[in-house]
Amino acid sequence: MKNVIKSFYLIGLMLFMSCAQAQTIKIGHVDSNALMNQMPERAQVEKQLEDYQKQLEGELRTMMTEYQKKVTEYQNTVATMSNLIRQSKEKEITDLEGRIRDFQQNAEEEFADKRVELLKPIVDKVKKAIEDVGKENNYTYIIDSSMGVLLYTGTNADDVTGLVKTKLNIK
């Protein structure tokens, strides 16, 4: 009886090992940055970002012109100002400096947010295409080589960038 149980255990173990060996891991890699740069929508997004940046720079130039005007006016008339007017003008200039600093900081943050907002549809489209290629071609993993995550590409790894380009209709 013990021999029968051992035989079943041994047969079960052998079946388990053969099933484990039958499952293969299929790994591919893709350069998502290259794909993103080749997307037709990318040029439109870059144009929108350029226009937005020009708008922010225009506002900053206006503020800087106002600042320069106030500083020049202050320097030209400081000798004839009363103490109260001088302090008032200095506070006005200092406040304007603070507003310019705040604007620059907020403009950088808003530009970064705008960039993320405009690029999100493209990123989502590329991500979906990569997922579709992975499912359609039975990949276990697809690694993004543009992120520096790819440590080694052996002969068993497939570059699926071409498949994703086809999925996205990029030539």
One Martini backbone bead per residue (centre of mass of N, CA, C, O) as a GRO file, in nm:
protein
  171
    1MET     BB    1   0.058   0.063  -0.021
    2LYS     BB    2   0.303   0.252   0.002
    3ASN     BB    3   0.391   0.213  -0.292
    4VAL     BB    4   0.136   0.336  -0.423
    5ILE     BB    5   0.161   0.617  -0.297
    6LYS     BB    6   0.443   0.676  -0.403
    7SER     BB    7   0.367   0.650  -0.701
    8PHE     BB    8   0.155   0.878  -0.708
    9TYR     BB    9   0.346   1.096  -0.609
   10LEU     BB   10   0.555   1.065  -0.838
   11ILE     BB   11   0.358   1.117  -1.072
   12GLY     BB   12   0.262   1.397  -0.976
   13LEU     BB   13   0.540   1.528  -0.977
   14MET     BB   14   0.600   1.481  -1.277
   15LEU     BB   15   0.355   1.639  -1.386
   16PHE     BB   16   0.423   1.907  -1.256
   17MET     BB   17   0.702   1.946  -1.391
   18SER     BB   18   0.603   1.931  -1.688
   19CYS     BB   19   0.411   2.178  -1.666
   20ALA     BB   20   0.622   2.386  -1.577
   21GLN     BB   21   0.797   2.353  -1.838
   22ALA     BB   22   0.567   2.429  -2.048
   23GLN     BB   23   0.585   2.701  -1.926
   24THR     BB   24   0.639   3.003  -2.084
   25ILE     BB   25   0.836   3.285  -2.104
   26LYS     BB   26   0.743   3.596  -2.254
   27ILE     BB   27   0.966   3.850  -2.374
   28GLY     BB   28   0.949   4.205  -2.416
   29HIS     BB   29   1.036   4.512  -2.592
   30VAL     BB   30   1.006   4.879  -2.557
   31ASP     BB   31   1.005   5.217  -2.698
   32SER     BB   32   0.809   5.464  -2.582
   33ASN     BB   33   0.948   5.727  -2.669
   34ALA     BB   34   0.955   5.670  -2.970
   35LEU     BB   35   0.654   5.640  -3.002
   36MET     BB   36   0.567   5.919  -2.898
   37ASN     BB   37   0.738   6.081  -3.116
   38GLN     BB   38   0.561   5.934  -3.366
   39MET     BB   39   0.311   6.063  -3.304
   40PRO     BB   40   0.091   6.268  -3.463
   41GLU     BB   41  -0.015   6.425  -3.201
   42ARG     BB   42   0.251   6.555  -3.093
   43ALA     BB   43   0.267   6.819  -3.260
   44GLN     BB   44   0.012   6.948  -3.141
   45VAL     BB   45   0.103   6.950  -2.848
   46GLU     BB   46   0.360   7.119  -2.888
   47LYS     BB   47   0.210   7.369  -2.993
   48GLN     BB   48   0.037   7.419  -2.742
   49LEU     BB   49   0.278   7.450  -2.547
   50GLU     BB   50   0.412   7.686  -2.692
   51ASP     BB   51   0.172   7.883  -2.669
   52TYR     BB   52   0.154   7.875  -2.359
   53GLN     BB   53   0.441   7.975  -2.305
   54LYS     BB   54   0.410   8.248  -2.450
   55GLN     BB   55   0.187   8.353  -2.266
   56LEU     BB   56   0.353   8.346  -2.004
   57GLU     BB   57   0.589   8.522  -2.106
   58GLY     BB   58   0.419   8.774  -2.166
   59GLU     BB   59   0.330   8.824  -1.876
   60LEU     BB   60   0.615   8.850  -1.760
   61ARG     BB   61   0.706   9.089  -1.933
   62THR     BB   62   0.496   9.286  -1.828
   63MET     BB   63   0.594   9.275  -1.533
   64MET     BB   64   0.890   9.363  -1.593
   65THR     BB   65   0.824   9.636  -1.715
   66GLU     BB   66   0.685   9.751  -1.468
   67TYR     BB   67   0.926   9.720  -1.282
   68GLN     BB   68   1.131   9.894  -1.437
   69LYS     BB   69   0.963  10.152  -1.427
   70LYS     BB   70   0.952  10.179  -1.116
   71VAL     BB   71   1.257  10.183  -1.064
   72THR     BB   72   1.327  10.427  -1.240
   73GLU     BB   73   1.137  10.625  -1.104
   74TYR     BB   74   1.259  10.598  -0.825
   75GLN     BB   75   1.556  10.678  -0.895
   76ASN     BB   76   1.473  10.969  -1.014
   77THR     BB   77   1.292  11.057  -0.725
   78VAL     BB   78   1.419  10.997  -0.439
   79ALA     BB   79   1.541  11.281  -0.357
   80THR     BB   80   1.228  11.421  -0.352
   81MET     BB   81   1.118  11.238  -0.138
   82SER     BB   82   0.943  11.144   0.101
   83ASN     BB   83   0.938  10.908   0.334
   84LEU     BB   84   0.652  10.796   0.276
   85ILE     BB   85   0.680  10.766  -0.034
   86ARG     BB   86   0.932  10.590  -0.036
   87GLN     BB   87   0.810  10.352   0.122
   88SER     BB   88   0.578  10.302  -0.074
   89LYS     BB   89   0.753  10.243  -0.328
   90GLU     BB   90   0.918  10.009  -0.205
   91LYS     BB   91   0.674   9.827  -0.148
   92GLU     BB   92   0.574   9.811  -0.437
   93ILE     BB   93   0.832   9.677  -0.551
   94THR     BB   94   0.841   9.432  -0.360
   95ASP     BB   95   0.562   9.321  -0.435
   96LEU     BB   96   0.627   9.280  -0.735
   97GLU     BB   97   0.855   9.078  -0.693
   98GLY     BB   98   0.673   8.865  -0.557
   99ARG     BB   99   0.477   8.829  -0.796
  100ILE     BB  100   0.690   8.733  -0.995
  101ARG     BB  101   0.785   8.485  -0.840
  102ASP     BB  102   0.506   8.349  -0.821
  103PHE     BB  103   0.455   8.334  -1.123
  104GLN     BB  104   0.693   8.158  -1.200
  105GLN     BB  105   0.618   7.917  -1.025
  106ASN     BB  106   0.325   7.874  -1.131
  107ALA     BB  107   0.400   7.846  -1.431
  108GLU     BB  108   0.564   7.587  -1.406
  109GLU     BB  109   0.335   7.414  -1.288
  110GLU     BB  110   0.125   7.463  -1.513
  111PHE     BB  111   0.295   7.353  -1.745
  112ALA     BB  112   0.325   7.067  -1.635
  113ASP     BB  113   0.020   7.008  -1.622
  114LYS     BB  114  -0.038   7.058  -1.923
  115ARG     BB  115   0.146   6.839  -2.031
  116VAL     BB  116   0.004   6.601  -1.899
  117GLU     BB  117  -0.279   6.656  -2.015
  118LEU     BB  118  -0.192   6.639  -2.326
  119LEU     BB  119  -0.035   6.348  -2.306
  120LYS     BB  120  -0.235   6.135  -2.193
  121PRO     BB  121  -0.374   6.025  -2.453
  122ILE     BB  122  -0.111   5.914  -2.574
  123VAL     BB  123  -0.024   5.731  -2.346
  124ASP     BB  124  -0.284   5.559  -2.345
  125LYS     BB  125  -0.258   5.457  -2.636
  126VAL     BB  126   0.015   5.314  -2.605
  127LYS     BB  127  -0.059   5.133  -2.371
  128LYS     BB  128  -0.287   4.981  -2.515
  129ALA     BB  129  -0.114   4.870  -2.748
  130ILE     BB  130   0.077   4.707  -2.569
  131GLU     BB  131  -0.139   4.531  -2.439
  132ASP     BB  132  -0.248   4.411  -2.702
  133VAL     BB  133   0.015   4.280  -2.796
  134GLY     BB  134   0.052   4.102  -2.549
  135LYS     BB  135  -0.211   3.940  -2.583
  136GLU     BB  136  -0.190   3.853  -2.891
  137ASN     BB  137   0.130   3.730  -2.826
  138ASN     BB  138   0.176   3.603  -2.538
  139TYR     BB  139   0.292   3.788  -2.319
  140THR     BB  140   0.421   3.824  -2.002
  141TYR     BB  141   0.636   4.052  -2.082
  142ILE     BB  142   0.686   4.416  -2.106
  143ILE     BB  143   0.960   4.621  -2.156
  144ASP     BB  144   1.089   4.944  -2.095
  145SER     BB  145   1.376   5.071  -2.250
  146SER     BB  146   1.350   5.394  -2.192
  147MET     BB  147   1.370   5.363  -1.856
  148GLY     BB  148   1.612   5.163  -1.772
  149VAL     BB  149   1.496   4.859  -1.709
  150LEU     BB  150   1.682   4.725  -1.905
  151LEU     BB  151   1.944   4.492  -1.842
  152TYR     BB  152   1.868   4.254  -2.055
  153THR     BB  153   1.922   4.123  -2.394
  154GLY     BB  154   1.842   3.848  -2.527
  155THR     BB  155   1.750   3.609  -2.760
  156ASN     BB  156   1.447   3.583  -2.614
  157ALA     BB  157   1.396   3.873  -2.677
  158ASP     BB  158   1.145   4.093  -2.791
  159ASP     BB  159   1.085   4.345  -3.021
  160VAL     BB  160   0.762   4.525  -3.010
  161THR     BB  161   0.758   4.801  -3.156
  162GLY     BB  162   0.646   4.721  -3.436
  163LEU     BB  163   0.372   4.617  -3.334
  164VAL     BB  164   0.284   4.884  -3.204
  165LYS     BB  165   0.302   5.058  -3.456
  166THR     BB  166   0.088   4.903  -3.609
  167LYS     BB  167  -0.138   4.954  -3.401
  168LEU     BB  168  -0.086   5.285  -3.446
  169ASN     BB  169  -0.014   5.356  -3.746
  170ILE     BB  170   0.305   5.352  -3.773
  171LYS     BB  171   0.590   5.398  -4.002
   0.00000   0.00000   0.00000
